């Protein structure tokens, strides 16, 4: 380790891959912010209504189009990812509308909670947690509720480590009028995602997952059909009025309120990094390979995966806490070795699983160190892999 890296690590500022004892953040948000992005985040402040900042906004917006794979405008909001979820609901629906919500985990449930908070009638579709979604659950629910205005789905359900098949969901919707609204917050850049080709009507994302940024930015893109629906939506909105945001973008490439300037400068850097590494498709491929290798290594240790391999996500891997091991002790023993992984969420999964994120810059070096720390922690806790006979 260099002297500087050593000092950084003592100060709690890890320089990645410089030594085996630097802390590594492997949680499903926030994620590691790479050095070049952190440097961009530290640049002197600029004013947002200037030519230099508009140039950044323009570059960022076109970079976001490439990530979402859409020709539509991608709006930038100042909030965590949930703000963009709320923006989707309040701009597309009216009180009393019916909407299907695919649950299957904590984030699917969040769609339901947002809808209910605004008086939308929710028809819950409940795939078993950790398992694929049978498409007939969608077609049957829509047959019973043909007037449903929207289907709310999640690309990667971060609480269970499941990636849902959006094309199958779209297909199961048949020719019904409902809008397909997708939370791609943790899935973007790790799962294949093509907003336009998959017939997605609204997609939302946040900054602190695959985009390698701190939390604080959210993104939303709408299809032409969704923009039409926005015109007749009557749910209350002010800060997240997307028609207003679009109007100020189209008028003078502006945001209605002060944007998170610093984060946008950082985002421009991270989008360049993604481009420099071959673009979003290369990113997704790398994540696919890595997540698959991680799952194999975990199983080779004798551990069991929580999500069915048929739908396991590339962004986050959920692992069952083995019998006889306390989940909280396991995570804190891993943390003592400098690796932060996440536990399970809510009463359903707390203490029962732990989650390893492989988003953004996370590579095999980080995942190998995580596996070493995990192996040591399990040994210290006296766990022995069951023998396979
Ligand atoms: C992280 C995440 C969110 C957003 O959470 P915020 O804390 O509001 O940024 C939403 N959905 C999924 C699937 C997520 O992983």
mmCIF file of N, CA, C and O in Angstrom, residues 154-201:
data_model
loop_
_atom_site.group_PDB
_atom_site.id
_atom_site.type_symbol
_atom_site.label_atom_id
_atom_site.label_comp_id
_atom_site.label_asym_id
_atom_site.label_seq_id
_atom_site.Cartn_x
_atom_site.Cartn_y
_atom_site.Cartn_z
ATOM 1 N N UNK A 154 -40.972 -3.822 -10.863
ATOM 2 C CA UNK A 154 -39.611 -3.529 -10.399
ATOM 3 C C UNK A 154 -38.657 -4.350 -11.254
ATOM 4 O O UNK A 154 -38.877 -5.547 -11.437
ATOM 5 N N UNK A 155 -37.617 -3.708 -11.794
ATOM 6 C CA UNK A 155 -36.656 -4.453 -12.621
ATOM 7 C C UNK A 155 -35.842 -5.391 -11.733
ATOM 8 O O UNK A 155 -35.816 -6.598 -11.940
ATOM 9 N N UNK A 156 -35.172 -4.833 -10.734
ATOM 10 C CA UNK A 156 -34.464 -5.672 -9.766
ATOM 11 C C UNK A 156 -35.067 -5.404 -8.397
ATOM 12 O O UNK A 156 -35.016 -4.274 -7.911
ATOM 13 N N UNK A 157 -35.650 -6.410 -7.786
ATOM 14 C CA UNK A 157 -36.228 -6.287 -6.439
ATOM 15 C C UNK A 157 -35.063 -6.462 -5.459
ATOM 16 O O UNK A 157 -34.645 -7.588 -5.149
ATOM 17 N N UNK A 158 -34.540 -5.339 -5.009
ATOM 18 C CA UNK A 158 -33.308 -5.318 -4.220
ATOM 19 C C UNK A 158 -33.431 -6.079 -2.899
ATOM 20 O O UNK A 158 -32.435 -6.540 -2.350
ATOM 21 N N UNK A 159 -34.643 -6.214 -2.381
ATOM 22 C CA UNK A 159 -34.779 -6.890 -1.086
ATOM 23 C C UNK A 159 -34.633 -8.404 -1.188
ATOM 24 O O UNK A 159 -34.292 -9.058 -0.213
ATOM 25 N N UNK A 160 -34.873 -8.952 -2.380
ATOM 26 C CA UNK A 160 -34.801 -10.416 -2.531
ATOM 27 C C UNK A 160 -33.716 -10.853 -3.518
ATOM 28 O O UNK A 160 -33.422 -12.043 -3.617
ATOM 29 N N UNK A 161 -33.182 -9.901 -4.299
ATOM 30 C CA UNK A 161 -32.187 -10.259 -5.317
ATOM 31 C C UNK A 161 -32.793 -10.885 -6.558
ATOM 32 O O UNK A 161 -32.126 -11.633 -7.268
ATOM 33 N N UNK A 162 -34.061 -10.556 -6.832
ATOM 34 C CA UNK A 162 -34.729 -11.099 -8.015
ATOM 35 C C UNK A 162 -34.781 -10.048 -9.126
ATOM 36 O O UNK A 162 -35.099 -8.891 -8.873
ATOM 37 N N UNK A 163 -34.473 -10.471 -10.359
ATOM 38 C CA UNK A 163 -34.674 -9.606 -11.530
ATOM 39 C C UNK A 163 -35.927 -10.101 -12.249
ATOM 40 O O UNK A 163 -36.044 -11.293 -12.541
ATOM 41 N N UNK A 164 -36.870 -9.202 -12.492
ATOM 42 C CA UNK A 164 -38.112 -9.587 -13.171
ATOM 43 C C UNK A 164 -37.982 -9.398 -14.679
ATOM 44 O O UNK A 164 -37.264 -8.513 -15.147
ATOM 45 N N UNK A 165 -38.703 -10.235 -15.396
ATOM 46 C CA UNK A 165 -38.659 -10.227 -16.850
ATOM 47 C C UNK A 165 -39.709 -9.243 -17.384
ATOM 48 O O UNK A 165 -40.888 -9.561 -17.484
ATOM 49 N N UNK A 166 -39.241 -8.042 -17.733
ATOM 50 C CA UNK A 166 -40.188 -6.986 -18.136
ATOM 51 C C UNK A 166 -40.876 -7.291 -19.457
ATOM 52 O O UNK A 166 -42.032 -6.946 -19.661
ATOM 53 N N UNK A 167 -40.136 -7.952 -20.354
ATOM 54 C CA UNK A 167 -40.760 -8.266 -21.647
ATOM 55 C C UNK A 167 -41.927 -9.231 -21.438
ATOM 56 O O UNK A 167 -42.974 -9.085 -22.069
ATOM 57 N N UNK A 168 -41.750 -10.187 -20.532
ATOM 58 C CA UNK A 168 -42.832 -11.137 -20.250
ATOM 59 C C UNK A 168 -44.012 -10.412 -19.601
ATOM 60 O O UNK A 168 -45.177 -10.723 -19.881
ATOM 61 N N UNK A 169 -43.715 -9.449 -18.762
ATOM 62 C CA UNK A 169 -44.795 -8.685 -18.111
ATOM 63 C C UNK A 169 -45.561 -7.891 -19.172
ATOM 64 O O UNK A 169 -46.791 -7.898 -19.221
ATOM 65 N N UNK A 170 -44.807 -7.230 -20.041
ATOM 66 C CA UNK A 170 -45.451 -6.439 -21.105
ATOM 67 C C UNK A 170 -46.332 -7.340 -21.966
ATOM 68 O O UNK A 170 -47.462 -6.994 -22.322
ATOM 69 N N UNK A 171 -45.805 -8.515 -22.283
ATOM 70 C CA UNK A 171 -46.554 -9.440 -23.121
ATOM 71 C C UNK A 171 -47.844 -9.886 -22.432
ATOM 72 O O UNK A 171 -48.896 -9.945 -23.053
ATOM 73 N N UNK A 172 -47.727 -10.162 -21.131
ATOM 74 C CA UNK A 172 -48.901 -10.609 -20.377
ATOM 75 C C UNK A 172 -49.953 -9.507 -20.290
ATOM 76 O O UNK A 172 -51.125 -9.784 -20.061
ATOM 77 N N UNK A 173 -49.536 -8.262 -20.486
ATOM 78 C CA UNK A 173 -50.500 -7.153 -20.445
ATOM 79 C C UNK A 173 -51.343 -7.108 -21.719
ATOM 80 O O UNK A 173 -52.364 -6.415 -21.767
ATOM 81 N N UNK A 174 -50.900 -7.841 -22.748
ATOM 82 C CA UNK A 174 -51.658 -7.913 -23.997
ATOM 83 C C UNK A 174 -51.900 -6.535 -24.574
ATOM 84 O O UNK A 174 -51.016 -5.680 -24.541
ATOM 85 N N UNK A 175 -53.125 -6.315 -25.097
ATOM 86 C CA UNK A 175 -53.366 -5.002 -25.693
ATOM 87 C C UNK A 175 -54.139 -4.099 -24.737
ATOM 88 O O UNK A 175 -54.851 -3.195 -25.151
ATOM 89 N N UNK A 176 -54.009 -4.368 -23.448
ATOM 90 C CA UNK A 176 -54.718 -3.520 -22.486
ATOM 91 C C UNK A 176 -54.051 -2.143 -22.443
ATOM 92 O O UNK A 176 -52.887 -1.978 -22.772
ATOM 93 N N UNK A 177 -54.843 -1.167 -22.045
ATOM 94 C CA UNK A 177 -54.421 0.238 -22.124
ATOM 95 C C UNK A 177 -53.464 0.658 -21.011
ATOM 96 O O UNK A 177 -52.901 1.748 -21.063
ATOM 97 N N UNK A 178 -53.313 -0.191 -19.994
ATOM 98 C CA UNK A 178 -52.547 0.215 -18.809
ATOM 99 C C UNK A 178 -51.106 0.591 -19.180
ATOM 100 O O UNK A 178 -50.521 0.046 -20.117
ATOM 101 N N UNK A 179 -50.550 1.517 -18.422
ATOM 102 C CA UNK A 179 -49.159 1.928 -18.607
ATOM 103 C C UNK A 179 -48.260 1.007 -17.797
ATOM 104 O O UNK A 179 -48.596 0.664 -16.657
ATOM 105 N N UNK A 180 -47.125 0.641 -18.357
ATOM 106 C CA UNK A 180 -46.150 -0.162 -17.599
ATOM 107 C C UNK A 180 -45.118 0.785 -16.974
ATOM 108 O O UNK A 180 -44.383 1.475 -17.682
ATOM 109 N N UNK A 181 -45.104 0.810 -15.646
ATOM 110 C CA UNK A 181 -44.240 1.728 -14.896
ATOM 111 C C UNK A 181 -43.189 0.897 -14.163
ATOM 112 O O UNK A 181 -43.539 -0.019 -13.420
ATOM 113 N N UNK A 182 -41.910 1.195 -14.389
ATOM 114 C CA UNK A 182 -40.853 0.320 -13.883
ATOM 115 C C UNK A 182 -39.880 1.055 -12.961
ATOM 116 O O UNK A 182 -39.320 2.090 -13.323
ATOM 117 N N UNK A 183 -39.677 0.493 -11.795
ATOM 118 C CA UNK A 183 -38.611 0.921 -10.889
ATOM 119 C C UNK A 183 -37.339 0.198 -11.340
ATOM 120 O O UNK A 183 -37.184 -1.000 -11.103
ATOM 121 N N UNK A 184 -36.471 0.948 -12.022
ATOM 122 C CA UNK A 184 -35.201 0.360 -12.497
ATOM 123 C C UNK A 184 -34.053 0.868 -11.633
ATOM 124 O O UNK A 184 -32.900 0.893 -12.075
ATOM 125 N N UNK A 185 -34.354 1.261 -10.410
ATOM 126 C CA UNK A 185 -33.370 1.979 -9.591
ATOM 127 C C UNK A 185 -32.110 1.153 -9.343
ATOM 128 O O UNK A 185 -30.994 1.629 -9.554
ATOM 129 N N UNK A 186 -32.274 -0.085 -8.907
ATOM 130 C CA UNK A 186 -31.066 -0.889 -8.682
ATOM 131 C C UNK A 186 -30.704 -1.717 -9.913
ATOM 132 O O UNK A 186 -29.578 -2.179 -10.048
ATOM 133 N N UNK A 187 -31.661 -1.903 -10.812
ATOM 134 C CA UNK A 187 -31.419 -2.795 -11.946
ATOM 135 C C UNK A 187 -30.647 -2.159 -13.091
ATOM 136 O O UNK A 187 -29.893 -2.843 -13.797
ATOM 137 N N UNK A 188 -30.829 -0.844 -13.269
ATOM 138 C CA UNK A 188 -30.202 -0.198 -14.418
ATOM 139 C C UNK A 188 -28.687 -0.382 -14.355
ATOM 140 O O UNK A 188 -28.087 -0.223 -13.299
ATOM 141 N N UNK A 189 -28.075 -0.726 -15.464
ATOM 142 C CA UNK A 189 -26.638 -0.951 -15.618
ATOM 143 C C UNK A 189 -26.193 -2.335 -15.150
ATOM 144 O O UNK A 189 -25.034 -2.706 -15.327
ATOM 145 N N UNK A 190 -27.096 -3.095 -14.542
ATOM 146 C CA UNK A 190 -26.727 -4.458 -14.137
ATOM 147 C C UNK A 190 -27.587 -5.490 -14.860
ATOM 148 O O UNK A 190 -27.118 -6.572 -15.203
ATOM 149 N N UNK A 191 -28.855 -5.140 -15.087
ATOM 150 C CA UNK A 191 -29.753 -6.043 -15.824
ATOM 151 C C UNK A 191 -29.945 -5.475 -17.230
ATOM 152 O O UNK A 191 -29.957 -4.254 -17.398
ATOM 153 N N UNK A 192 -30.173 -6.350 -18.209
ATOM 154 C CA UNK A 192 -30.527 -5.823 -19.529
ATOM 155 C C UNK A 192 -31.798 -4.976 -19.388
ATOM 156 O O UNK A 192 -32.745 -5.397 -18.722
ATOM 157 N N UNK A 193 -31.797 -3.779 -19.952
ATOM 158 C CA UNK A 193 -32.969 -2.909 -19.864
ATOM 159 C C UNK A 193 -33.037 -2.072 -21.125
ATOM 160 O O UNK A 193 -32.055 -1.439 -21.502
ATOM 161 N N UNK A 194 -34.174 -2.108 -21.777
ATOM 162 C CA UNK A 194 -34.361 -1.343 -23.004
ATOM 163 C C UNK A 194 -35.761 -0.755 -22.936
ATOM 164 O O UNK A 194 -36.744 -1.409 -23.269
ATOM 165 N N UNK A 195 -35.818 0.486 -22.458
ATOM 166 C CA UNK A 195 -37.117 1.096 -22.184
ATOM 167 C C UNK A 195 -38.020 1.078 -23.415
ATOM 168 O O UNK A 195 -39.151 0.589 -23.347
ATOM 169 N N UNK A 196 -37.530 1.573 -24.538
ATOM 170 C CA UNK A 196 -38.392 1.698 -25.718
ATOM 171 C C UNK A 196 -38.750 0.329 -26.292
ATOM 172 O O UNK A 196 -39.922 0.060 -26.563
ATOM 173 N N UNK A 197 -37.751 -0.538 -26.433
ATOM 174 C CA UNK A 197 -38.020 -1.839 -27.058
ATOM 175 C C UNK A 197 -38.905 -2.724 -26.185
ATOM 176 O O UNK A 197 -39.603 -3.602 -26.691
ATOM 177 N N UNK A 198 -38.878 -2.520 -24.861
ATOM 178 C CA UNK A 198 -39.693 -3.373 -23.977
ATOM 179 C C UNK A 198 -41.083 -2.798 -23.751
ATOM 180 O O UNK A 198 -41.853 -3.369 -22.987
ATOM 181 N N UNK A 199 -41.388 -1.674 -24.368
ATOM 182 C CA UNK A 199 -42.712 -1.094 -24.184
ATOM 183 C C UNK A 199 -42.930 -0.566 -22.781
ATOM 184 O O UNK A 199 -44.054 -0.608 -22.259
ATOM 185 N N UNK A 200 -41.874 -0.085 -22.157
ATOM 186 C CA UNK A 200 -42.001 0.506 -20.816
ATOM 187 C C UNK A 200 -42.491 1.953 -20.980
ATOM 188 O O UNK A 200 -41.976 2.700 -21.811
ATOM 189 N N UNK A 201 -43.510 2.339 -20.193
ATOM 190 C CA UNK A 201 -44.084 3.682 -20.317
ATOM 191 C C UNK A 201 -43.484 4.686 -19.343
ATOM 192 O O UNK A 201 -43.562 5.886 -19.587
#
